[in-house]
PDB file of N, CA and C in Angstrom:
ATOM      1  N   MET A1239     -10.211  -3.919  16.001  1.00 59.00           N
ATOM      2  CA  MET A1239     -10.440  -5.299  15.677  1.00 59.00           C
ATOM      3  C   MET A1239      -9.541  -5.661  14.500  1.00 59.00           C
ATOM      4  N   ALA A1240      -8.798  -6.728  14.644  1.00 67.00           N
ATOM      5  CA  ALA A1240      -7.899  -7.170  13.577  1.00 67.00           C
ATOM      6  C   ALA A1240      -8.581  -8.275  12.768  1.00 67.00           C
ATOM      7  N   VAL A1241      -8.425  -8.199  11.486  1.00 80.00           N
ATOM      8  CA  VAL A1241      -8.976  -9.211  10.588  1.00 80.00           C
ATOM      9  C   VAL A1241      -7.817  -9.816   9.813  1.00 80.00           C
ATOM     10  N   THR A1242      -7.709 -11.131   9.876  1.00 84.00           N
ATOM     11  CA  THR A1242      -6.652 -11.827   9.152  1.00 84.00           C
ATOM     12  C   THR A1242      -7.129 -12.121   7.738  1.00 84.00           C
ATOM     13  N   VAL A1243      -6.289 -11.832   6.767  1.00 85.00           N
ATOM     14  CA  VAL A1243      -6.635 -12.022   5.364  1.00 85.00           C
ATOM     15  C   VAL A1243      -5.607 -12.955   4.742  1.00 85.00           C
ATOM     16  N   ALA A1244      -6.085 -13.940   4.021  1.00 82.00           N
ATOM     17  CA  ALA A1244      -5.186 -14.890   3.353  1.00 82.00           C
ATOM     18  C   ALA A1244      -4.441 -14.204   2.212  1.00 82.00           C
ATOM     19  N   ALA A1245      -3.227 -14.642   1.987  1.00 73.00           N
ATOM     20  CA  ALA A1245      -2.420 -14.058   0.910  1.00 73.00           C
ATOM     21  C   ALA A1245      -3.064 -14.273  -0.457  1.00 73.00           C
ATOM     22  N   GLY A1246      -3.846 -15.338  -0.610  1.00 87.00           N
ATOM     23  CA  GLY A1246      -4.476 -15.634  -1.892  1.00 87.00           C
ATOM     24  C   GLY A1246      -5.795 -14.919  -2.121  1.00 87.00           C
ATOM     25  N   ASP A1247      -6.210 -14.066  -1.199  1.00 89.00           N
ATOM     26  CA  ASP A1247      -7.464 -13.331  -1.329  1.00 89.00           C
ATOM     27  C   ASP A1247      -7.424 -12.469  -2.590  1.00 89.00           C
ATOM     28  N   ALA A1248      -8.527 -12.457  -3.331  1.00 92.00           N
ATOM     29  CA  ALA A1248      -8.585 -11.694  -4.588  1.00 92.00           C
ATOM     30  C   ALA A1248      -8.390 -10.200  -4.353  1.00 92.00           C
ATOM     31  N   ARG A1249      -8.849  -9.693  -3.212  1.00 93.00           N
ATOM     32  CA  ARG A1249      -8.680  -8.266  -2.919  1.00 93.00           C
ATOM     33  C   ARG A1249      -7.216  -7.929  -2.690  1.00 93.00           C
ATOM     34  N   VAL A1250      -6.477  -8.853  -2.070  1.00 94.00           N
ATOM     35  CA  VAL A1250      -5.038  -8.644  -1.858  1.00 94.00           C
ATOM     36  C   VAL A1250      -4.331  -8.569  -3.205  1.00 94.00           C
ATOM     37  N   ALA A1251      -4.697  -9.482  -4.105  1.00 94.00           N
ATOM     38  CA  ALA A1251      -4.097  -9.469  -5.447  1.00 94.00           C
ATOM     39  C   ALA A1251      -4.434  -8.180  -6.191  1.00 94.00           C
ATOM     40  N   ALA A1252      -5.656  -7.688  -6.019  1.00 95.00           N
ATOM     41  CA  ALA A1252      -6.068  -6.449  -6.699  1.00 95.00           C
ATOM     42  C   ALA A1252      -5.288  -5.253  -6.166  1.00 95.00           C
ATOM     43  N   VAL A1253      -5.117  -5.180  -4.855  1.00 96.00           N
ATOM     44  CA  VAL A1253      -4.357  -4.068  -4.268  1.00 96.00           C
ATOM     45  C   VAL A1253      -2.902  -4.152  -4.699  1.00 96.00           C
ATOM     46  N   ARG A1254      -2.335  -5.357  -4.661  1.00 95.00           N
ATOM     47  CA  ARG A1254      -0.946  -5.532  -5.093  1.00 95.00           C
ATOM     48  C   ARG A1254      -0.786  -5.078  -6.540  1.00 95.00           C
ATOM     49  N   ALA A1255      -1.724  -5.456  -7.409  1.00 95.00           N
ATOM     50  CA  ALA A1255      -1.659  -5.062  -8.826  1.00 95.00           C
ATOM     51  C   ALA A1255      -1.791  -3.548  -8.995  1.00 95.00           C
ATOM     52  N   ALA A1256      -2.522  -2.909  -8.100  1.00 95.00           N
ATOM     53  CA  ALA A1256      -2.692  -1.454  -8.193  1.00 95.00           C
ATOM     54  C   ALA A1256      -1.461  -0.688  -7.714  1.00 95.00           C
ATOM     55  N   LEU A1257      -0.643  -1.322  -6.866  1.00 96.00           N
ATOM     56  CA  LEU A1257       0.524  -0.630  -6.300  1.00 96.00           C
ATOM     57  C   LEU A1257       1.846  -1.054  -6.916  1.00 96.00           C
ATOM     58  N   GLU A1258       1.979  -2.335  -7.214  1.00 94.00           N
ATOM     59  CA  GLU A1258       3.266  -2.917  -7.584  1.00 94.00           C
ATOM     60  C   GLU A1258       3.975  -2.262  -8.772  1.00 94.00           C
ATOM     61  N   PRO A1259       3.256  -1.894  -9.850  1.00 92.00           N
ATOM     62  CA  PRO A1259       3.981  -1.337 -10.999  1.00 92.00           C
ATOM     63  C   PRO A1259       4.588   0.044 -10.752  1.00 92.00           C
ATOM     64  N   PHE A1260       4.263   0.641  -9.626  1.00 93.00           N
ATOM     65  CA  PHE A1260       4.689   2.017  -9.351  1.00 93.00           C
ATOM     66  C   PHE A1260       5.671   2.050  -8.189  1.00 93.00           C
ATOM     67  N   GLY A1261       6.315   3.171  -8.009  1.00 92.00           N
ATOM     68  CA  GLY A1261       7.165   3.396  -6.844  1.00 92.00           C
ATOM     69  C   GLY A1261       6.292   3.790  -5.669  1.00 92.00           C
ATOM     70  N   TRP A1262       5.468   2.857  -5.199  1.00 94.00           N
ATOM     71  CA  TRP A1262       4.434   3.147  -4.197  1.00 94.00           C
ATOM     72  C   TRP A1262       5.020   3.643  -2.873  1.00 94.00           C
ATOM     73  N   GLN A1263       6.284   3.349  -2.592  1.00 95.00           N
ATOM     74  CA  GLN A1263       6.876   3.834  -1.346  1.00 95.00           C
ATOM     75  C   GLN A1263       6.978   5.360  -1.331  1.00 95.00           C
ATOM     76  N   SER A1264       6.979   5.962  -2.512  1.00 95.00           N
ATOM     77  CA  SER A1264       7.059   7.422  -2.575  1.00 95.00           C
ATOM     78  C   SER A1264       5.677   8.084  -2.587  1.00 95.00           C
ATOM     79  N   PHE A1265       4.617   7.286  -2.644  1.00 96.00           N
ATOM     80  CA  PHE A1265       3.258   7.833  -2.626  1.00 96.00           C
ATOM     81  C   PHE A1265       2.941   8.387  -1.236  1.00 96.00           C
ATOM     82  N   THR A1266       1.996   9.301  -1.201  1.00 96.00           N
ATOM     83  CA  THR A1266       1.487   9.750   0.088  1.00 96.00           C
ATOM     84  C   THR A1266       0.611   8.645   0.681  1.00 96.00           C
ATOM     85  N   THR A1267       0.420   8.700   1.964  1.00 97.00           N
ATOM     86  CA  THR A1267      -0.431   7.714   2.630  1.00 97.00           C
ATOM     87  C   THR A1267      -1.838   7.739   2.048  1.00 97.00           C
ATOM     88  N   GLU A1268      -2.340   8.936   1.800  1.00 96.00           N
ATOM     89  CA  GLU A1268      -3.696   9.074   1.253  1.00 96.00           C
ATOM     90  C   GLU A1268      -3.801   8.443  -0.136  1.00 96.00           C
ATOM     91  N   LEU A1269      -2.806   8.650  -0.971  1.00 96.00           N
ATOM     92  CA  LEU A1269      -2.850   8.094  -2.327  1.00 96.00           C
ATOM     93  C   LEU A1269      -2.807   6.569  -2.292  1.00 96.00           C
ATOM     94  N   VAL A1270      -1.954   6.004  -1.450  1.00 97.00           N
ATOM     95  CA  VAL A1270      -1.890   4.542  -1.318  1.00 97.00           C
ATOM     96  C   VAL A1270      -3.255   4.002  -0.901  1.00 97.00           C
ATOM     97  N   CYS A1271      -3.869   4.647   0.075  1.00 97.00           N
ATOM     98  CA  CYS A1271      -5.158   4.175   0.580  1.00 97.00           C
ATOM     99  C   CYS A1271      -6.271   4.328  -0.443  1.00 97.00           C
ATOM    100  N   ARG A1272      -6.292   5.437  -1.158  1.00 95.00           N
ATOM    101  CA  ARG A1272      -7.313   5.626  -2.185  1.00 95.00           C
ATOM    102  C   ARG A1272      -7.162   4.606  -3.305  1.00 95.00           C
ATOM    103  N   ARG A1273      -5.925   4.329  -3.720  1.00 95.00           N
ATOM    104  CA  ARG A1273      -5.692   3.310  -4.758  1.00 95.00           C
ATOM    105  C   ARG A1273      -6.125   1.932  -4.261  1.00 95.00           C
ATOM    106  N   ALA A1274      -5.825   1.637  -2.993  1.00 96.00           N
ATOM    107  CA  ALA A1274      -6.185   0.336  -2.432  1.00 96.00           C
ATOM    108  C   ALA A1274      -7.702   0.159  -2.376  1.00 96.00           C
ATOM    109  N   VAL A1275      -8.407   1.167  -1.914  1.00 95.00           N
ATOM    110  CA  VAL A1275      -9.871   1.075  -1.829  1.00 95.00           C
ATOM    111  C   VAL A1275     -10.469   0.919  -3.219  1.00 95.00           C
ATOM    112  N   ALA A1276      -9.984   1.685  -4.171  1.00 93.00           N
ATOM    113  CA  ALA A1276     -10.495   1.572  -5.538  1.00 93.00           C
ATOM    114  C   ALA A1276     -10.221   0.183  -6.107  1.00 93.00           C
ATOM    115  N   ALA A1277      -9.055  -0.366  -5.824  1.00 95.00           N
ATOM    116  CA  ALA A1277      -8.721  -1.709  -6.316  1.00 95.00           C
ATOM    117  C   ALA A1277      -9.629  -2.762  -5.688  1.00 95.00           C
ATOM    118  N   MET A1278      -9.896  -2.616  -4.391  1.00 93.00           N
ATOM    119  CA  MET A1278     -10.780  -3.573  -3.719  1.00 93.00           C
ATOM    120  C   MET A1278     -12.201  -3.491  -4.252  1.00 93.00           C
ATOM    121  N   GLU A1279     -12.594  -2.297  -4.673  1.00 87.00           N
ATOM    122  CA  GLU A1279     -13.936  -2.087  -5.213  1.00 87.00           C
ATOM    123  C   GLU A1279     -14.001  -2.450  -6.690  1.00 87.00           C
ATOM    124  N   GLY A1280     -12.860  -2.771  -7.287  1.00 82.00           N
ATOM    125  CA  GLY A1280     -12.836  -3.146  -8.700  1.00 82.00           C
ATOM    126  C   GLY A1280     -12.838  -1.961  -9.649  1.00 82.00           C
ATOM    127  N   GLY A1281     -12.665  -0.763  -9.116  1.00 54.00           N
ATOM    128  CA  GLY A1281     -12.683   0.429  -9.955  1.00 54.00           C
ATOM    129  C   GLY A1281     -11.305   1.036 -10.106  1.00 54.00           C
ATOM    130  N   GLN A1282     -11.283   2.232 -10.572  1.00 47.00           N
ATOM    131  CA  GLN A1282     -10.034   2.954 -10.734  1.00 47.00           C
ATOM    132  C   GLN A1282     -10.097   4.199  -9.868  1.00 47.00           C
ATOM    133  N   THR A1283      -8.932   4.683  -9.503  1.00 48.00           N
ATOM    134  CA  THR A1283      -8.908   5.914  -8.714  1.00 48.00           C
ATOM    135  C   THR A1283      -9.022   7.107  -9.653  1.00 48.00           C
ATOM    136  N   PHE A1284      -9.744   8.087  -9.223  1.00 45.00           N
ATOM    137  CA  PHE A1284      -9.910   9.322  -9.977  1.00 45.00           C
ATOM    138  C   PHE A1284      -9.443  10.468  -9.102  1.00 45.00           C
ATOM    139  N   PRO A1285      -9.076  11.569  -9.707  1.00 46.00           N
ATOM    140  CA  PRO A1285      -8.659  12.719  -8.890  1.00 46.00           C
ATOM    141  C   PRO A1285      -9.778  13.134  -7.944  1.00 46.00           C
ATOM    142  N   ARG A1286      -9.389  13.589  -6.788  1.00 51.00           N
ATOM    143  CA  ARG A1286     -10.369  14.045  -5.805  1.00 51.00           C
ATOM    144  C   ARG A1286     -11.047  15.297  -6.340  1.00 51.00           C
ATOM    145  N   PRO A1287     -12.385  15.376  -6.242  1.00 49.00           N
ATOM    146  CA  PRO A1287     -13.068  16.584  -6.725  1.00 49.00           C
ATOM    147  C   PRO A1287     -12.660  17.798  -5.911  1.00 49.00           C
ATOM    148  N   ARG A1288     -12.618  18.931  -6.568  1.00 50.00           N
ATOM    149  CA  ARG A1288     -12.253  20.166  -5.880  1.00 50.00           C
ATOM    150  C   ARG A1288     -13.490  20.804  -5.290  1.00 50.00           C
ATOM    151  N   GLY A1289     -13.262  21.653  -4.323  1.00 50.00           N
ATOM    152  CA  GLY A1289     -14.367  22.358  -3.695  1.00 50.00           C
ATOM    153  C   GLY A1289     -14.914  21.598  -2.506  1.00 50.00           C
ATOM    154  N   PRO A1290     -15.885  22.193  -1.831  1.00 50.00           N
ATOM    155  CA  PRO A1290     -16.443  21.560  -0.633  1.00 50.00           C
ATOM    156  C   PRO A1290     -17.241  20.312  -0.976  1.00 50.00           C
ATOM    157  N   GLN A1291     -17.151  19.340  -0.092  1.00 55.00           N
ATOM    158  CA  GLN A1291     -17.937  18.121  -0.250  1.00 55.00           C
ATOM    159  C   GLN A1291     -18.977  18.091   0.864  1.00 55.00           C
ATOM    160  N   ASN A1292     -20.207  17.814   0.503  1.00 58.00           N
ATOM    161  CA  ASN A1292     -21.280  17.820   1.496  1.00 58.00           C
ATOM    162  C   ASN A1292     -21.265  16.581   2.373  1.00 58.00           C
ATOM    163  N   GLY A1293     -20.659  15.538   1.911  1.00 61.00           N
ATOM    164  CA  GLY A1293     -20.590  14.317   2.702  1.00 61.00           C
ATOM    165  C   GLY A1293     -19.610  13.360   2.061  1.00 61.00           C
ATOM    166  N   LEU A1294     -19.132  12.429   2.851  1.00 65.00           N
ATOM    167  CA  LEU A1294     -18.184  11.455   2.333  1.00 65.00           C
ATOM    168  C   LEU A1294     -18.940  10.241   1.816  1.00 65.00           C
ATOM    169  N   ASN A1295     -18.462   9.699   0.724  1.00 81.00           N
ATOM    170  CA  ASN A1295     -19.023   8.426   0.292  1.00 81.00           C
ATOM    171  C   ASN A1295     -18.291   7.324   1.034  1.00 81.00           C
ATOM    172  N   SER A1296     -18.756   6.093   0.889  1.00 82.00           N
ATOM    173  CA  SER A1296     -18.156   5.004   1.664  1.00 82.00           C
ATOM    174  C   SER A1296     -16.704   4.760   1.266  1.00 82.00           C
ATOM    175  N   GLN A1297     -16.354   4.982  -0.011  1.00 87.00           N
ATOM    176  CA  GLN A1297     -14.956   4.818  -0.418  1.00 87.00           C
ATOM    177  C   GLN A1297     -14.062   5.819   0.292  1.00 87.00           C
ATOM    178  N   ALA A1298     -14.512   7.056   0.379  1.00 90.00           N
ATOM    179  CA  ALA A1298     -13.716   8.091   1.046  1.00 90.00           C
ATOM    180  C   ALA A1298     -13.602   7.807   2.544  1.00 90.00           C
ATOM    181  N   GLU A1299     -14.686   7.329   3.154  1.00 90.00           N
ATOM    182  CA  GLU A1299     -14.638   6.985   4.576  1.00 90.00           C
ATOM    183  C   GLU A1299     -13.662   5.839   4.835  1.00 90.00           C
ATOM    184  N   CYS A1300     -13.719   4.821   3.983  1.00 93.00           N
ATOM    185  CA  CYS A1300     -12.824   3.677   4.129  1.00 93.00           C
ATOM    186  C   CYS A1300     -11.376   4.117   3.935  1.00 93.00           C
ATOM    187  N   ALA A1301     -11.124   4.931   2.926  1.00 94.00           N
ATOM    188  CA  ALA A1301      -9.765   5.424   2.690  1.00 94.00           C
ATOM    189  C   ALA A1301      -9.270   6.219   3.890  1.00 94.00           C
ATOM    190  N   GLY A1302     -10.141   7.010   4.489  1.00 94.00           N
ATOM    191  CA  GLY A1302      -9.767   7.764   5.689  1.00 94.00           C
ATOM    192  C   GLY A1302      -9.400   6.851   6.848  1.00 94.00           C
ATOM    193  N   ALA A1303     -10.159   5.769   7.003  1.00 94.00           N
ATOM    194  CA  ALA A1303      -9.851   4.801   8.063  1.00 94.00           C
ATOM    195  C   ALA A1303      -8.509   4.120   7.797  1.00 94.00           C
ATOM    196  N   LEU A1304      -8.229   3.820   6.531  1.00 96.00           N
ATOM    197  CA  LEU A1304      -6.954   3.190   6.191  1.00 96.00           C
ATOM    198  C   LEU A1304      -5.785   4.136   6.418  1.00 96.00           C
ATOM    199  N   VAL A1305      -5.990   5.413   6.153  1.00 97.00           N
ATOM    200  CA  VAL A1305      -4.942   6.407   6.417  1.00 97.00           C
ATOM    201  C   VAL A1305      -4.589   6.399   7.903  1.00 97.00           C
ATOM    202  N   GLU A1306      -5.612   6.318   8.760  1.00 95.00           N
ATOM    203  CA  GLU A1306      -5.357   6.272  10.205  1.00 95.00           C
ATOM    204  C   GLU A1306      -4.542   5.042  10.582  1.00 95.00           C
ATOM    205  N   VAL A1307      -4.862   3.896   9.965  1.00 95.00           N
ATOM    206  CA  VAL A1307      -4.124   2.663  10.254  1.00 95.00           C
ATOM    207  C   VAL A1307      -2.663   2.812   9.823  1.00 95.00           C
ATOM    208  N   LEU A1308      -2.453   3.308   8.599  1.00 96.00           N
ATOM    209  CA  LEU A1308      -1.080   3.421   8.093  1.00 96.00           C
ATOM    210  C   LEU A1308      -0.265   4.464   8.834  1.00 96.00           C
ATOM    211  N   SER A1309      -0.929   5.515   9.351  1.00 95.00           N
ATOM    212  CA  SER A1309      -0.148   6.519  10.055  1.00 95.00           C
ATOM    213  C   SER A1309       0.407   5.990  11.365  1.00 95.00           C
ATOM    214  N   GLY A1310      -0.102   4.845  11.817  1.00 91.00           N
ATOM    215  CA  GLY A1310       0.401   4.253  13.049  1.00 91.00           C
ATOM    216  C   GLY A1310       1.490   3.210  12.844  1.00 91.00           C
ATOM    217  N   CYS A1311       1.960   3.055  11.610  1.00 93.00           N
ATOM    218  CA  CYS A1311       3.011   2.052  11.377  1.00 93.00           C
ATOM    219  C   CYS A1311       3.972   2.525  10.288  1.00 93.00           C
ATOM    220  N   ARG A1312       5.070   1.819  10.148  1.00 96.00           N
ATOM    221  CA  ARG A1312       6.077   2.161   9.132  1.00 96.00           C
ATOM    222  C   ARG A1312       5.769   1.354   7.870  1.00 96.00           C
ATOM    223  N   TRP A1313       4.742   1.750   7.163  1.00 96.00           N
ATOM    224  CA  TRP A1313       4.241   0.966   6.035  1.00 96.00           C
ATOM    225  C   TRP A1313       5.193   0.955   4.853  1.00 96.00           C
ATOM    226  N   ARG A1314       6.044   1.936   4.725  1.00 96.00           N
ATOM    227  CA  ARG A1314       6.976   1.957   3.589  1.00 96.00           C
ATOM    228  C   ARG A1314       8.043   0.865   3.688  1.00 96.00           C
ATOM    229  N   SER A1315       8.222   0.320   4.883  1.00 96.00           N
ATOM    230  CA  SER A1315       9.204  -0.749   5.055  1.00 96.00           C
ATOM    231  C   SER A1315       8.603  -2.133   4.778  1.00 96.00           C
ATOM    232  N   LEU A1316       7.301  -2.207   4.548  1.00 96.00           N
ATOM    233  CA  LEU A1316       6.645  -3.481   4.247  1.00 96.00           C
ATOM    234  C   LEU A1316       6.861  -3.863   2.788  1.00 96.00           C
ATOM    235  N   THR A1317       6.709  -5.137   2.499  1.00 95.00           N
ATOM    236  CA  THR A1317       6.680  -5.568   1.100  1.00 95.00           C
ATOM    237  C   THR A1317       5.322  -5.201   0.532  1.00 95.00           C
ATOM    238  N   VAL A1318       5.185  -5.207  -0.773  1.00 96.00           N
ATOM    239  CA  VAL A1318       3.899  -4.879  -1.378  1.00 96.00           C
ATOM    240  C   VAL A1318       2.847  -5.910  -0.970  1.00 96.00           C
ATOM    241  N   ASP A1319       3.249  -7.171  -0.793  1.00 94.00           N
ATOM    242  CA  ASP A1319       2.300  -8.191  -0.326  1.00 94.00           C
ATOM    243  C   ASP A1319       1.850  -7.911   1.106  1.00 94.00           C
ATOM    244  N   GLY A1320       2.805  -7.589   1.965  1.00 94.00           N
ATOM    245  CA  GLY A1320       2.469  -7.287   3.354  1.00 94.00           C
ATOM    246  C   GLY A1320       1.572  -6.069   3.472  1.00 94.00           C
ATOM    247  N   LEU A1321       1.880  -5.040   2.706  1.00 96.00           N
ATOM    248  CA  LEU A1321       1.060  -3.834   2.717  1.00 96.00           C
ATOM    249  C   LEU A1321      -0.336  -4.126   2.186  1.00 96.00           C
ATOM    250  N   SER A1322      -0.417  -4.916   1.135  1.00 95.00           N
ATOM    251  CA  SER A1322      -1.727  -5.252   0.552  1.00 95.00           C
ATOM    252  C   SER A1322      -2.585  -6.012   1.557  1.00 95.00           C
ATOM    253  N   ARG A1323      -1.996  -6.987   2.244  1.00 95.00           N
ATOM    254  CA  ARG A1323      -2.746  -7.745   3.250  1.00 95.00           C
ATOM    255  C   ARG A1323      -3.173  -6.853   4.412  1.00 95.00           C
ATOM    256  N   LEU A1324      -2.285  -5.949   4.836  1.00 95.00           N
ATOM    257  CA  LEU A1324      -2.624  -5.021   5.910  1.00 95.00           C
ATOM    258  C   LEU A1324      -3.806  -4.144   5.513  1.00 95.00           C
ATOM    259  N   LEU A1325      -3.765  -3.599   4.299  1.00 96.00           N
ATOM    260  CA  LEU A1325      -4.832  -2.712   3.843  1.00 96.00           C
ATOM    261  C   LEU A1325      -6.161  -3.445   3.699  1.00 96.00           C
ATOM    262  N   VAL A1326      -6.136  -4.646   3.144  1.00 95.00           N
ATOM    263  CA  VAL A1326      -7.379  -5.406   2.984  1.00 95.00           C
ATOM    264  C   VAL A1326      -7.944  -5.788   4.353  1.00 95.00           C
ATOM    265  N   GLY A1327      -7.090  -6.209   5.268  1.00 95.00           N
ATOM    266  CA  GLY A1327      -7.554  -6.546   6.613  1.00 95.00           C
ATOM    267  C   GLY A1327      -8.141  -5.351   7.335  1.00 95.00           C
ATOM    268  N   ALA A1328      -7.490  -4.204   7.211  1.00 95.00           N
ATOM    269  CA  ALA A1328      -7.995  -2.991   7.852  1.00 95.00           C
ATOM    270  C   ALA A1328      -9.312  -2.548   7.224  1.00 95.00           C
ATOM    271  N   ALA A1329      -9.435  -2.680   5.913  1.00 94.00           N
ATOM    272  CA  ALA A1329     -10.690  -2.315   5.240  1.00 94.00           C
ATOM    273  C   ALA A1329     -11.820  -3.246   5.664  1.00 94.00           C
ATOM    274  N   GLU A1330     -11.530  -4.517   5.793  1.00 92.00           N
ATOM    275  CA  GLU A1330     -12.549  -5.476   6.230  1.00 92.00           C
ATOM    276  C   GLU A1330     -12.980  -5.183   7.661  1.00 92.00           C
ATOM    277  N   ALA A1331     -12.023  -4.868   8.539  1.00 93.00           N
ATOM    278  CA  ALA A1331     -12.356  -4.505   9.916  1.00 93.00           C
ATOM    279  C   ALA A1331     -13.220  -3.249   9.942  1.00 93.00           C
ATOM    280  N   TRP A1332     -12.886  -2.265   9.113  1.00 91.00           N
ATOM    281  CA  TRP A1332     -13.683  -1.035   9.045  1.00 91.00           C
ATOM    282  C   TRP A1332     -15.100  -1.349   8.573  1.00 91.00           C
ATOM    283  N   ARG A1333     -15.238  -2.197   7.567  1.00 89.00           N
ATOM    284  CA  ARG A1333     -16.576  -2.548   7.057  1.00 89.00           C
ATOM    285  C   ARG A1333     -17.407  -3.255   8.129  1.00 89.00           C
ATOM    286  N   GLN A1334     -16.779  -4.141   8.883  1.00 89.00           N
ATOM    287  CA  GLN A1334     -17.497  -4.836   9.946  1.00 89.00           C
ATOM    288  C   GLN A1334     -17.922  -3.870  11.047  1.00 89.00           C
ATOM    289  N   GLU A1335     -17.029  -2.976  11.442  1.00 88.00           N
ATOM    290  CA  GLU A1335     -17.379  -1.978  12.457  1.00 88.00           C
ATOM    291  C   GLU A1335     -18.494  -1.066  11.962  1.00 88.00           C
ATOM    292  N   ARG A1336     -18.419  -0.687  10.702  1.00 86.00           N
ATOM    293  CA  ARG A1336     -19.451   0.177  10.106  1.00 86.00           C
ATOM    294  C   ARG A1336     -20.804  -0.522  10.087  1.00 86.00           C
ATOM    295  N   ALA A1337     -20.810  -1.818   9.759  1.00 84.00           N
ATOM    296  CA  ALA A1337     -22.067  -2.571   9.726  1.00 84.00           C
ATOM    297  C   ALA A1337     -22.683  -2.645  11.130  1.00 84.00           C
ATOM    298  N   TRP A1338     -21.855  -2.908  12.152  1.00 86.00           N
ATOM    299  CA  TRP A1338     -22.366  -2.954  13.518  1.00 86.00           C
ATOM    300  C   TRP A1338     -22.868  -1.589  13.975  1.00 86.00           C
ATOM    301  N   PHE A1339     -22.176  -0.545  13.586  1.00 83.00           N
ATOM    302  CA  PHE A1339     -22.634   0.800  13.924  1.00 83.00           C
ATOM    303  C   PHE A1339     -24.008   1.065  13.314  1.00 83.00           C
ATOM    304  N   ASP A1340     -24.189   0.712  12.054  1.00 80.00           N
ATOM    305  CA  ASP A1340     -25.473   0.919  11.388  1.00 80.00           C
ATOM    306  C   ASP A1340     -26.584   0.123  12.058  1.00 80.00           C
ATOM    307  N   ILE A1341     -26.279  -1.098  12.481  1.00 85.00           N
ATOM    308  CA  ILE A1341     -27.267  -1.930  13.174  1.00 85.00           C
ATOM    309  C   ILE A1341     -27.655  -1.288  14.510  1.00 85.00           C
ATOM    310  N   ARG A1342     -26.658  -0.889  15.290  1.00 86.00           N
ATOM    311  CA  ARG A1342     -26.936  -0.264  16.578  1.00 86.00           C
ATOM    312  C   ARG A1342     -27.711   1.041  16.417  1.00 86.00           C
ATOM    313  N   LEU A1343     -27.336   1.832  15.434  1.00 84.00           N
ATOM    314  CA  LEU A1343     -28.041   3.086  15.185  1.00 84.00           C
ATOM    315  C   LEU A1343     -29.489   2.825  14.812  1.00 84.00           C
ATOM    316  N   GLY A1344     -29.705   1.829  13.946  1.00 86.00           N
ATOM    317  CA  GLY A1344     -31.085   1.478  13.555  1.00 86.00           C
ATOM    318  C   GLY A1344     -31.910   1.054  14.748  1.00 86.00           C
ATOM    319  N   LEU A1345     -31.319   0.266  15.652  1.00 86.00           N
ATOM    320  CA  LEU A1345     -32.044  -0.150  16.854  1.00 86.00           C
ATOM    321  C   LEU A1345     -32.383   1.030  17.751  1.00 86.00           C
ATOM    322  N   LEU A1346     -31.437   1.938  17.897  1.00 87.00           N
ATOM    323  CA  LEU A1346     -31.695   3.127  18.713  1.00 87.00           C
ATOM    324  C   LEU A1346     -32.793   3.996  18.102  1.00 87.00           C
ATOM    325  N   LEU A1347     -32.754   4.172  16.802  1.00 85.00           N
ATOM    326  CA  LEU A1347     -33.770   4.995  16.144  1.00 85.00           C
ATOM    327  C   LEU A1347     -35.153   4.351  16.196  1.00 85.00           C
ATOM    328  N   ASP A1348     -35.169   3.016  16.219  1.00 83.00           N
ATOM    329  CA  ASP A1348     -36.447   2.306  16.324  1.00 83.00           C
ATOM    330  C   ASP A1348     -36.937   2.206  17.756  1.00 83.00           C
ATOM    331  N   GLY A1349     -36.122   2.666  18.711  1.00 81.00           N
ATOM    332  CA  GLY A1349     -36.514   2.647  20.110  1.00 81.00           C
ATOM    333  C   GLY A1349     -36.316   1.287  20.759  1.00 81.00           C
ATOM    334  N   ILE A1350     -35.605   0.401  20.122  1.00 76.00           N
ATOM    335  CA  ILE A1350     -35.406  -0.938  20.664  1.00 76.00           C
ATOM    336  C   ILE A1350     -34.170  -0.981  21.553  1.00 76.00           C
ATOM    337  N   GLY A1351     -33.123  -0.248  21.158  1.00 58.00           N
ATOM    338  CA  GLY A1351     -31.844  -0.318  21.876  1.00 58.00           C
ATOM    339  C   GLY A1351     -31.803   0.687  22.940  1.00 58.00           C
TER     340      GLY A1351
END
């Protein structure tokens, strides 16, 4: 599902601000996505904890979904604005899909679906 995001969206500006001062084209796909998710959430990116993780938090899940989106395109050739809009749109689509999944799961667990 594609979600169109306006260039003036505050999340787009936050992602652009998180990437623009750096040579983001040289970043790994995972680092770009983690920075973007943190910017959209209003936080900062922190180093990934070492050792086994018992479960993913929603930020890590969203970043993983964004990595999948970026691996299917030549994102380094985009402008920082284009990349920011792509990431915000993909994150919004992931959030909507996640919300529908949770609703369907709840209905199934309640025996309604």
